Amino acid sequence: MYTKEILEEIDKKKNNCLQKIVIHENISNRFYRKHIIYGLPQIIIPITMTFASQIIENKETLRLATGIGFLLNGICTCFHTFFDFKVLSLNHERASFKYIELTNYINTNLLKVDRISSNLLLDHVSNEMKNLECYSPSTQNVCISDCCLNKK
């Protein structure tokens, strides 16, 4: 039997899922932007250095320019490789999809005419939430104020 208390509990869990979806999507987007920010110079710097080496005639200036270019390229490569922002982005994106799946599961079960028992649904949703919280990437140092949750 779906009592008011059980429906409120299920609704609370669904809202928690929706909140986690937004948080993981925001973190995923942030890591993807960092992936692009540190990856783009790895393409632009060597191309620029190629043209600069053809234009600059002074050997000392050329040495300095190529040295600085290689240094900047090395720093960007280091950040890009060791922090692996693309993988971090994908992990948060996967977590977001898992929470979307759970939210859809809750919605479809609540809309069904011949729905499963309320205790079974609540137990299943609670177990799934625990699993997702255990295996999802951390969101510890993330702002979850209204301004962050309402951003798209």
mmCIF file of C-alpha atoms in Angstrom:
data_model
loop_
_atom_site.group_PDB
_atom_site.id
_atom_site.type_symbol
_atom_site.label_atom_id
_atom_site.label_comp_id
_atom_site.label_asym_id
_atom_site.label_seq_id
_atom_site.Cartn_x
_atom_site.Cartn_y
_atom_site.Cartn_z
ATOM 1 C CA MET A 1 0.000 0.000 0.000
ATOM 2 C CA TYR A 2 1.335 3.391 -0.972
ATOM 3 C CA THR A 3 0.820 5.566 2.087
ATOM 4 C CA LYS A 4 1.491 9.268 2.172
ATOM 5 C CA GLU A 5 4.690 8.718 4.208
ATOM 6 C CA ILE A 6 6.086 6.193 1.754
ATOM 7 C CA LEU A 7 5.256 8.418 -1.221
ATOM 8 C CA GLU A 8 6.995 11.333 0.522
ATOM 9 C CA GLU A 9 10.049 9.142 1.187
ATOM 10 C CA ILE A 10 10.155 8.010 -2.450
ATOM 11 C CA ASP A 11 9.728 11.608 -3.597
ATOM 12 C CA LYS A 12 12.584 12.684 -1.303
ATOM 13 C CA LYS A 13 14.850 10.027 -2.823
ATOM 14 C CA LYS A 14 13.827 11.068 -6.335
ATOM 15 C CA ASN A 15 14.632 14.715 -5.558
ATOM 16 C CA ASN A 16 17.981 13.618 -4.136
ATOM 17 C CA CYS A 17 18.656 11.806 -7.429
ATOM 18 C CA LEU A 18 17.720 14.900 -9.430
ATOM 19 C CA GLN A 19 20.085 16.980 -7.320
ATOM 20 C CA LYS A 20 22.924 14.494 -7.829
ATOM 21 C CA ILE A 21 22.279 14.482 -11.590
ATOM 22 C CA VAL A 22 22.831 18.238 -11.763
ATOM 23 C CA ILE A 23 25.914 18.100 -9.538
ATOM 24 C CA HIS A 24 27.575 15.314 -11.552
ATOM 25 C CA GLU A 25 26.713 17.031 -14.862
ATOM 26 C CA ASN A 26 28.253 20.304 -13.652
ATOM 27 C CA ILE A 27 31.419 18.554 -12.459
ATOM 28 C CA SER A 28 31.625 16.596 -15.723
ATOM 29 C CA ASN A 29 31.342 19.809 -17.752
ATOM 30 C CA ARG A 30 33.993 21.480 -15.608
ATOM 31 C CA PHE A 31 36.464 18.616 -16.136
ATOM 32 C CA TYR A 32 35.708 18.534 -19.877
ATOM 33 C CA ARG A 33 36.481 22.257 -20.149
ATOM 34 C CA LYS A 34 39.811 21.657 -18.374
ATOM 35 C CA HIS A 35 40.511 18.819 -20.817
ATOM 36 C CA ILE A 36 40.007 21.232 -23.717
ATOM 37 C CA ILE A 37 41.903 24.103 -22.051
ATOM 38 C CA TYR A 38 45.025 21.991 -21.491
ATOM 39 C CA GLY A 39 44.730 20.035 -24.752
ATOM 40 C CA LEU A 40 44.343 22.932 -27.170
ATOM 41 C CA PRO A 41 47.775 24.501 -26.507
ATOM 42 C CA GLN A 42 49.388 21.148 -27.334
ATOM 43 C CA ILE A 43 48.110 21.648 -30.874
ATOM 44 C CA ILE A 44 48.484 25.410 -31.209
ATOM 45 C CA ILE A 45 52.001 25.843 -29.755
ATOM 46 C CA PRO A 46 53.823 23.443 -32.146
ATOM 47 C CA ILE A 47 52.015 24.890 -35.163
ATOM 48 C CA THR A 48 52.886 28.427 -34.059
ATOM 49 C CA MET A 49 56.502 27.421 -33.390
ATOM 50 C CA THR A 50 56.770 25.936 -36.892
ATOM 51 C CA PHE A 51 55.757 29.227 -38.492
ATOM 52 C CA ALA A 52 57.833 31.265 -36.039
ATOM 53 C CA SER A 53 60.972 29.253 -36.838
ATOM 54 C CA GLN A 54 60.559 30.184 -40.496
ATOM 55 C CA ILE A 55 60.015 33.878 -39.753
ATOM 56 C CA ILE A 56 62.543 34.570 -36.970
ATOM 57 C CA GLU A 57 66.033 35.029 -38.375
ATOM 58 C CA ASN A 58 67.922 35.875 -35.181
ATOM 59 C CA LYS A 59 69.276 32.622 -33.664
ATOM 60 C CA GLU A 60 69.122 33.863 -30.045
ATOM 61 C CA THR A 61 65.513 34.972 -30.396
ATOM 62 C CA LEU A 62 64.664 31.688 -32.103
ATOM 63 C CA ARG A 63 66.275 29.700 -29.284
ATOM 64 C CA LEU A 64 64.378 31.697 -26.675
ATOM 65 C CA ALA A 65 61.064 31.363 -28.529
ATOM 66 C CA THR A 66 61.413 27.627 -29.068
ATOM 67 C CA GLY A 67 62.557 27.125 -25.467
ATOM 68 C CA ILE A 68 59.530 28.971 -24.106
ATOM 69 C CA GLY A 69 57.264 27.161 -26.549
ATOM 70 C CA PHE A 70 58.579 23.742 -25.551
ATOM 71 C CA LEU A 71 58.275 24.648 -21.861
ATOM 72 C CA LEU A 72 54.650 25.787 -22.219
ATOM 73 C CA ASN A 73 53.821 22.728 -24.300
ATOM 74 C CA GLY A 74 55.445 20.470 -21.688
ATOM 75 C CA ILE A 75 53.486 22.069 -18.841
ATOM 76 C CA CYS A 76 50.182 21.730 -20.705
ATOM 77 C CA THR A 77 51.007 18.124 -21.625
ATOM 78 C CA CYS A 78 51.833 17.380 -17.992
ATOM 79 C CA PHE A 79 48.480 18.708 -16.757
ATOM 80 C CA HIS A 80 46.618 17.039 -19.599
ATOM 81 C CA THR A 81 48.254 13.640 -19.083
ATOM 82 C CA PHE A 82 48.614 13.320 -15.336
ATOM 83 C CA PHE A 83 45.267 14.752 -14.267
ATOM 84 C CA ASP A 84 43.400 13.020 -17.110
ATOM 85 C CA PHE A 85 40.446 15.403 -17.063
ATOM 86 C CA LYS A 86 38.673 13.508 -19.859
ATOM 87 C CA VAL A 87 38.427 10.334 -17.735
ATOM 88 C CA LEU A 88 37.251 12.352 -14.721
ATOM 89 C CA SER A 89 34.623 13.991 -16.917
ATOM 90 C CA LEU A 90 33.409 10.629 -18.231
ATOM 91 C CA ASN A 91 33.211 9.150 -14.718
ATOM 92 C CA HIS A 92 30.929 11.955 -13.543
ATOM 93 C CA GLU A 93 28.895 11.719 -16.739
ATOM 94 C CA ARG A 94 28.367 7.984 -16.119
ATOM 95 C CA ALA A 95 27.296 8.679 -12.543
ATOM 96 C CA SER A 96 24.819 11.249 -13.802
ATOM 97 C CA PHE A 97 23.360 8.696 -16.249
ATOM 98 C CA LYS A 98 22.994 6.134 -13.448
ATOM 99 C CA TYR A 99 21.027 8.643 -11.368
ATOM 100 C CA ILE A 100 18.883 9.423 -14.424
ATOM 101 C CA GLU A 101 18.153 5.710 -14.807
ATOM 102 C CA LEU A 102 17.123 5.455 -11.157
ATOM 103 C CA THR A 103 14.885 8.518 -11.467
ATOM 104 C CA ASN A 104 13.245 7.010 -14.547
ATOM 105 C CA TYR A 105 12.758 3.725 -12.687
ATOM 106 C CA ILE A 106 10.995 5.563 -9.849
ATOM 107 C CA ASN A 107 8.795 7.526 -12.269
ATOM 108 C CA THR A 108 7.767 4.496 -14.311
ATOM 109 C CA ASN A 109 6.920 2.469 -11.213
ATOM 110 C CA LEU A 110 4.825 5.267 -9.770
ATOM 111 C CA LEU A 111 2.901 5.656 -13.035
ATOM 112 C CA LYS A 112 2.133 1.960 -13.474
ATOM 113 C CA VAL A 113 -1.369 0.753 -12.717
ATOM 114 C CA ASP A 114 -0.139 -2.601 -11.440
ATOM 115 C CA ARG A 115 2.875 -1.276 -9.571
ATOM 116 C CA ILE A 116 5.038 -3.276 -7.228
ATOM 117 C CA SER A 117 4.545 -3.032 -3.485
ATOM 118 C CA SER A 118 5.634 0.199 -1.888
ATOM 119 C CA ASN A 119 8.087 -1.484 0.466
ATOM 120 C CA LEU A 120 9.736 -3.330 -2.406
ATOM 121 C CA LEU A 121 10.082 -0.114 -4.416
ATOM 122 C CA LEU A 122 11.439 1.792 -1.435
ATOM 123 C CA ASP A 123 13.936 -0.971 -0.614
ATOM 124 C CA HIS A 124 15.090 -1.234 -4.220
ATOM 125 C CA VAL A 125 15.514 2.531 -4.572
ATOM 126 C CA SER A 126 17.338 2.758 -1.212
ATOM 127 C CA ASN A 127 19.737 -0.030 -2.199
ATOM 128 C CA GLU A 128 20.396 1.520 -5.602
ATOM 129 C CA MET A 129 21.044 4.905 -3.982
ATOM 130 C CA LYS A 130 23.559 3.326 -1.580
ATOM 131 C CA ASN A 131 25.316 1.563 -4.457
ATOM 132 C CA LEU A 132 25.464 4.735 -6.519
ATOM 133 C CA GLU A 133 26.813 6.740 -3.608
ATOM 134 C CA CYS A 134 29.489 4.107 -2.966
ATOM 135 C CA TYR A 135 30.660 3.741 -6.564
ATOM 136 C CA SER A 136 30.117 7.252 -7.932
ATOM 137 C CA PRO A 137 33.010 9.714 -8.071
ATOM 138 C CA SER A 138 33.288 12.058 -5.114
ATOM 139 C CA THR A 139 31.407 15.341 -5.025
ATOM 140 C CA GLN A 140 32.823 16.362 -1.627
ATOM 141 C CA ASN A 141 34.329 19.734 -2.531
ATOM 142 C CA VAL A 142 31.447 20.912 -4.663
ATOM 143 C CA CYS A 143 29.128 23.829 -4.044
ATOM 144 C CA ILE A 144 25.531 22.576 -3.871
ATOM 145 C CA SER A 145 23.852 25.889 -3.221
ATOM 146 C CA ASP A 146 20.857 26.991 -5.249
ATOM 147 C CA CYS A 147 23.033 28.988 -7.652
ATOM 148 C CA CYS A 148 24.957 25.866 -8.657
ATOM 149 C CA LEU A 149 21.889 23.660 -8.902
ATOM 150 C CA ASN A 150 19.994 26.070 -11.145
ATOM 151 C CA LYS A 151 22.896 26.508 -13.601
ATOM 152 C CA LYS A 152 22.534 24.805 -16.953
#
